[in-house]
GROMACS .gro file of C-alpha atoms in nm:
model
  242
    1MET     CA    1   6.285   2.232   8.079
    2ASP     CA    2   6.027   2.225   8.359
    3ALA     CA    3   6.084   2.496   8.606
    4ASN     CA    4   6.106   2.244   8.888
    5VAL     CA    5   6.366   2.029   8.715
    6VAL     CA    6   6.712   2.128   8.867
    7LEU     CA    7   6.920   1.857   8.690
    8SER     CA    8   6.889   1.666   8.369
    9LEU     CA    9   7.116   1.465   8.153
   10GLU     CA   10   7.035   1.352   7.807
   11ASN     CA   11   7.243   1.078   7.642
   12ILE     CA   12   7.558   1.190   7.806
   13THR     CA   13   7.865   1.000   7.681
   14LYS     CA   14   8.220   1.023   7.808
   15ARG     CA   15   8.486   0.836   7.631
   16TYR     CA   16   8.861   0.811   7.726
   17PRO     CA   17   9.118   0.625   7.503
   18GLY     CA   18   9.002   0.264   7.518
   19VAL     CA   19   8.752   0.332   7.783
   20LEU     CA   20   8.382   0.421   7.756
   21ALA     CA   21   8.319   0.573   8.111
   22LEU     CA   22   7.963   0.691   8.042
   23ASP     CA   23   7.735   0.541   7.763
   24LYS     CA   24   7.434   0.766   7.681
   25VAL     CA   25   7.332   0.833   8.041
   26SER     CA   26   7.009   1.012   8.097
   27MET     CA   27   6.855   1.126   8.424
   28GLU     CA   28   6.644   1.399   8.558
   29PHE     CA   29   6.519   1.514   8.910
   30LEU     CA   30   6.316   1.784   9.059
   31GLU     CA   31   6.390   2.061   9.317
   32GLY     CA   32   6.454   1.932   9.666
   33GLU     CA   33   6.478   1.560   9.574
   34LEU     CA   34   6.724   1.332   9.732
   35HIS     CA   35   6.878   1.082   9.489
   36ALA     CA   36   7.139   0.812   9.533
   37LEU     CA   37   7.377   0.717   9.248
   38LEU     CA   38   7.519   0.358   9.322
   39GLY     CA   39   7.759   0.140   9.145
   40GLU     CA   40   8.076  -0.046   9.186
   41ASN     CA   41   8.426   0.120   9.154
   42GLY     CA   42   8.480   0.228   8.786
   43ALA     CA   43   8.109   0.221   8.712
   44GLY     CA   44   8.095   0.591   8.618
   45LYS     CA   45   7.959   0.757   8.948
   46SER     CA   46   8.250   1.002   8.997
   47THR     CA   47   8.262   1.074   8.618
   48THR     CA   48   7.888   1.171   8.635
   49ILE     CA   49   7.945   1.404   8.937
   50LYS     CA   50   8.246   1.577   8.771
   51MET     CA   51   8.044   1.627   8.447
   52LEU     CA   52   7.757   1.787   8.642
   53THR     CA   53   8.000   2.031   8.806
   54GLY     CA   54   8.171   2.118   8.477
   55ILE     CA   55   8.504   1.972   8.566
   56LEU     CA   56   8.487   1.725   8.286
   57HIS     CA   57   8.342   1.784   7.936
   58PRO     CA   58   8.130   1.514   7.776
   59THR     CA   59   8.219   1.344   7.444
   60GLY     CA   60   7.846   1.370   7.348
   61GLY     CA   61   7.506   1.456   7.495
   62ASP     CA   62   7.358   1.747   7.668
   63ALA     CA   63   7.316   1.844   8.048
   64ARG     CA   64   7.144   2.123   8.233
   65VAL     CA   65   7.218   2.195   8.607
   66LEU     CA   66   6.991   2.463   8.746
   67GLY     CA   67   6.952   2.592   8.393
   68TYR     CA   68   7.329   2.602   8.320
   69VAL     CA   69   7.538   2.391   8.094
   70PRO     CA   70   7.807   2.289   8.340
   71TRP     CA   71   8.114   2.272   8.111
   72LYS     CA   72   8.015   2.596   7.939
   73GLU     CA   73   7.895   2.799   8.245
   74ARG     CA   74   8.098   2.650   8.530
   75GLN     CA   75   8.173   2.968   8.711
   76LYS     CA   76   7.802   3.078   8.714
   77LEU     CA   77   7.689   2.735   8.825
   78ALA     CA   78   7.936   2.722   9.111
   79TYR     CA   79   7.736   3.002   9.290
   80HIS     CA   80   7.430   2.765   9.304
   81ILE     CA   81   7.574   2.417   9.379
   82GLY     CA   82   7.780   2.268   9.654
   83THR     CA   83   8.021   1.985   9.609
   84VAL     CA   84   8.200   1.742   9.847
   85PHE     CA   85   8.443   1.477   9.718
   86GLY     CA   86   8.512   1.237  10.015
   87GLN     CA   87   8.874   1.178   9.914
   88ARG     CA   88   8.959   1.538   9.796
   89PRO     CA   89   8.932   1.789  10.090
   90GLN     CA   90   8.854   2.152  10.023
   91LEU     CA   91   8.950   2.274  10.372
   92TRP     CA   92   9.292   2.418  10.419
   93TYR     CA   93   9.482   2.142  10.586
   94HIS     CA   94   9.707   2.341  10.824
   95LEU     CA   95   9.452   2.619  10.901
   96PRO     CA   96   9.134   2.616  11.123
   97ALA     CA   97   8.816   2.545  10.932
   98ILE     CA   98   8.687   2.892  11.011
   99ASP     CA   99   8.945   3.035  10.779
  100THR     CA  100   8.821   2.841  10.500
  101PHE     CA  101   8.461   2.936  10.577
  102ARG     CA  102   8.554   3.292  10.562
  103LEU     CA  103   8.750   3.254  10.250
  104PHE     CA  104   8.454   3.097  10.085
  105GLY     CA  105   8.246   3.385  10.202
  106LYS     CA  106   8.474   3.622  10.000
  107ILE     CA  107   8.476   3.386   9.700
  108PHE     CA  108   8.098   3.383   9.683
  109GLU     CA  109   8.070   3.754   9.727
  110MET     CA  110   7.878   3.745  10.051
  111GLU     CA  111   7.869   4.024  10.299
  112ASP     CA  112   8.075   3.968  10.619
  113ASP     CA  113   7.771   3.979  10.835
  114GLU     CA  114   7.593   3.733  10.619
  115THR     CA  115   7.896   3.498  10.634
  116LYS     CA  116   7.913   3.538  11.010
  117LYS     CA  117   7.536   3.441  11.043
  118ARG     CA  118   7.563   3.156  10.812
  119ILE     CA  119   7.872   3.006  10.987
  120ALA     CA  120   7.681   3.034  11.313
  121PHE     CA  121   7.385   2.854  11.174
  122LEU     CA  122   7.580   2.580  11.009
  123SER     CA  123   7.787   2.540  11.322
  124GLU     CA  124   7.466   2.448  11.515
  125ALA     CA  125   7.327   2.237  11.247
  126PHE     CA  126   7.649   2.021  11.211
  127GLU     CA  127   7.753   2.052  11.572
  128ILE     CA  128   8.092   2.186  11.470
  129GLY     CA  129   8.108   2.508  11.688
  130ASP     CA  130   8.395   2.364  11.897
  131LEU     CA  131   8.589   2.250  11.598
  132LEU     CA  132   8.620   2.561  11.384
  133GLU     CA  133   8.917   2.715  11.555
  134THR     CA  134   9.108   2.380  11.549
  135PRO     CA  135   9.359   2.324  11.260
  136VAL     CA  136   9.200   2.079  11.020
  137ARG     CA  137   9.503   1.846  11.040
  138LYS     CA  138   9.415   1.793  11.411
  139LEU     CA  139   9.041   1.691  11.342
  140SER     CA  140   8.933   1.328  11.318
  141LEU     CA  141   8.804   1.214  10.981
  142GLY     CA  142   8.444   1.241  11.114
  143GLN     CA  143   8.487   1.578  11.235
  144ARG     CA  144   8.674   1.702  10.920
  145MET     CA  145   8.386   1.553  10.701
  146ARG     CA  146   8.115   1.743  10.899
  147CYS     CA  147   8.317   2.064  10.843
  148GLU     CA  148   8.365   1.979  10.474
  149VAL     CA  149   7.979   1.938  10.412
  150ALA     CA  150   7.905   2.230  10.608
  151ALA     CA  151   8.159   2.451  10.406
  152SER     CA  152   7.984   2.339  10.087
  153LEU     CA  153   7.646   2.475  10.220
  154LEU     CA  154   7.784   2.821  10.305
  155HIS     CA  155   7.657   2.997  10.003
  156ARG     CA  156   7.310   2.840  10.024
  157PRO     CA  157   7.329   2.615   9.719
  158LYS     CA  158   7.011   2.481   9.556
  159LEU     CA  159   7.176   2.150   9.487
  160ILE     CA  160   7.458   1.958   9.671
  161LEU     CA  161   7.660   1.681   9.499
  162LEU     CA  162   7.821   1.438   9.747
  163ASP     CA  163   8.069   1.191   9.610
  164GLU     CA  164   8.122   0.940   9.893
  165PRO     CA  165   8.107   1.173  10.183
  166SER     CA  166   8.094   0.897  10.443
  167ILE     CA  167   8.400   0.693  10.319
  168GLY     CA  168   8.609   0.567  10.597
  169LEU     CA  169   8.382   0.699  10.874
  170ASP     CA  170   8.279   0.507  11.176
  171VAL     CA  171   7.911   0.443  11.246
  172VAL     CA  172   7.856   0.741  11.483
  173ALA     CA  173   8.032   0.983  11.243
  174LYS     CA  174   7.816   0.865  10.946
  175GLN     CA  175   7.503   0.897  11.130
  176ARG     CA  176   7.585   1.252  11.232
  177ILE     CA  177   7.654   1.353  10.873
  178ARG     CA  178   7.347   1.182  10.743
  179ASP     CA  179   7.129   1.367  11.015
  180ALA     CA  180   7.280   1.702  10.930
  181ILE     CA  181   7.233   1.667  10.553
  182ARG     CA  182   6.882   1.532  10.583
  183GLU     CA  183   6.791   1.828  10.816
  184MET     CA  184   6.953   2.086  10.576
  185ALA     CA  185   6.758   1.941  10.291
  186ARG     CA  186   6.435   1.988  10.499
  187LEU     CA  187   6.502   2.324  10.607
  188GLU     CA  188   6.636   2.474  10.285
  189ASN     CA  189   6.488   2.240  10.024
  190VAL     CA  190   6.846   2.159   9.906
  191GLY     CA  191   6.848   1.892   9.629
  192VAL     CA  192   7.093   1.609   9.707
  193LEU     CA  193   7.266   1.371   9.460
  194LEU     CA  194   7.474   1.124   9.659
  195THR     CA  195   7.722   0.854   9.559
  196SER     CA  196   7.815   0.591   9.808
  197HIS     CA  197   7.902   0.224   9.869
  198ASP     CA  198   7.716   0.234  10.199
  199ALA     CA  199   7.351   0.117  10.200
  200GLY     CA  200   7.296   0.302  10.522
  201ASP     CA  201   7.345   0.628  10.339
  202LEU     CA  202   7.087   0.520  10.077
  203GLU     CA  203   6.819   0.426  10.338
  204ALA     CA  204   6.879   0.723  10.563
  205LEU     CA  205   6.885   1.000  10.296
  206CYS     CA  206   6.741   0.915   9.968
  207LYS     CA  207   6.396   0.861   9.821
  208ARG     CA  208   6.515   0.751   9.479
  209VAL     CA  209   6.797   0.545   9.361
  210ILE     CA  210   6.999   0.512   9.025
  211ILE     CA  211   7.233   0.221   8.981
  212ILE     CA  212   7.492   0.268   8.713
  213ASN     CA  213   7.715  -0.018   8.578
  214HIS     CA  214   7.994   0.000   8.316
  215GLY     CA  215   7.871   0.362   8.227
  216GLN     CA  216   7.505   0.272   8.176
  217ILE     CA  217   7.194   0.315   8.398
  218VAL     CA  218   7.068  -0.042   8.478
  219TYR     CA  219   6.819   0.051   8.739
  220GLU     CA  220   6.611   0.355   8.861
  221ASP     CA  221   6.320   0.356   9.099
  222LYS     CA  222   6.225   0.448   9.463
  223VAL     CA  223   6.444   0.318   9.737
  224SER     CA  224   6.145   0.151   9.891
  225ASN     CA  225   6.092  -0.057   9.576
  226LEU     CA  226   6.458  -0.151   9.559
  227LYS     CA  227   6.443  -0.286   9.910
  228ARG     CA  228   6.122  -0.478   9.848
  229LYS     CA  229   6.237  -0.621   9.527
  230PHE     CA  230   6.610  -0.713   9.588
  231LEU     CA  231   6.709  -0.651   9.958
  232THR     CA  232   6.487  -0.927  10.097
  233SER     CA  233   6.746  -1.120  10.289
  234LYS     CA  234   7.042  -1.077  10.505
  235LEU     CA  235   7.363  -1.277  10.562
  236VAL     CA  236   7.478  -1.319  10.915
  237GLU     CA  237   7.812  -1.471  10.989
  238VAL     CA  238   7.884  -1.612  11.335
  239ARG     CA  239   8.231  -1.681  11.463
  240TYR     CA  240   8.279  -1.895  11.781
  241ALA     CA  241   8.548  -1.822  12.031
  242ASP     CA  242   8.679  -2.186  12.022
   0.00000   0.00000   0.00000
């Protein structure tokens, strides 16, 4: 595998009883690239993300993430990737976010001074300095998601996997998260694989797009080419007061 390739899937298949979730999916991307993985509900997006983290084992095929086979070397891989599942929080609900950050520092075997400096850096990047001491249950969804993404970057991962991080957020909250992710990718050359139903995430963050449908990749190209070929019109609906 090329030294610059951080993620590769080769003919990955995942079969459940009566359901073929992934059907010979192959993809590859390089260090620092920002990719979007799009598709309707049930298309196989989350299954792909879970496969890449080692949560799920494939029925067939091969994968490498930063040189590791995810389902065989999950613990080693965890030190080099960050993950955010929009509907599955990792922050302790009743504790301030700062407590989870410090816990993650211990889990990833970081020195206390290093953890403290990293928290300060992420607090500024994600504008969460005034939120860290507040119990997570008292944060708005947008505030919590900023803390979630920041927490996933604490250990300086080389790749971050984001499964619908903007789900349920208002326009302002979405834009703040997009800006922060884009800036972190620029500053630290973090690779990003993003799943989303929001075209705004795609346009704001990603250079390339992969569309998956019924477990198969049906389109892969630059975002600019997708827009030029398929997103050529808009539908505007007007409702009159009377």
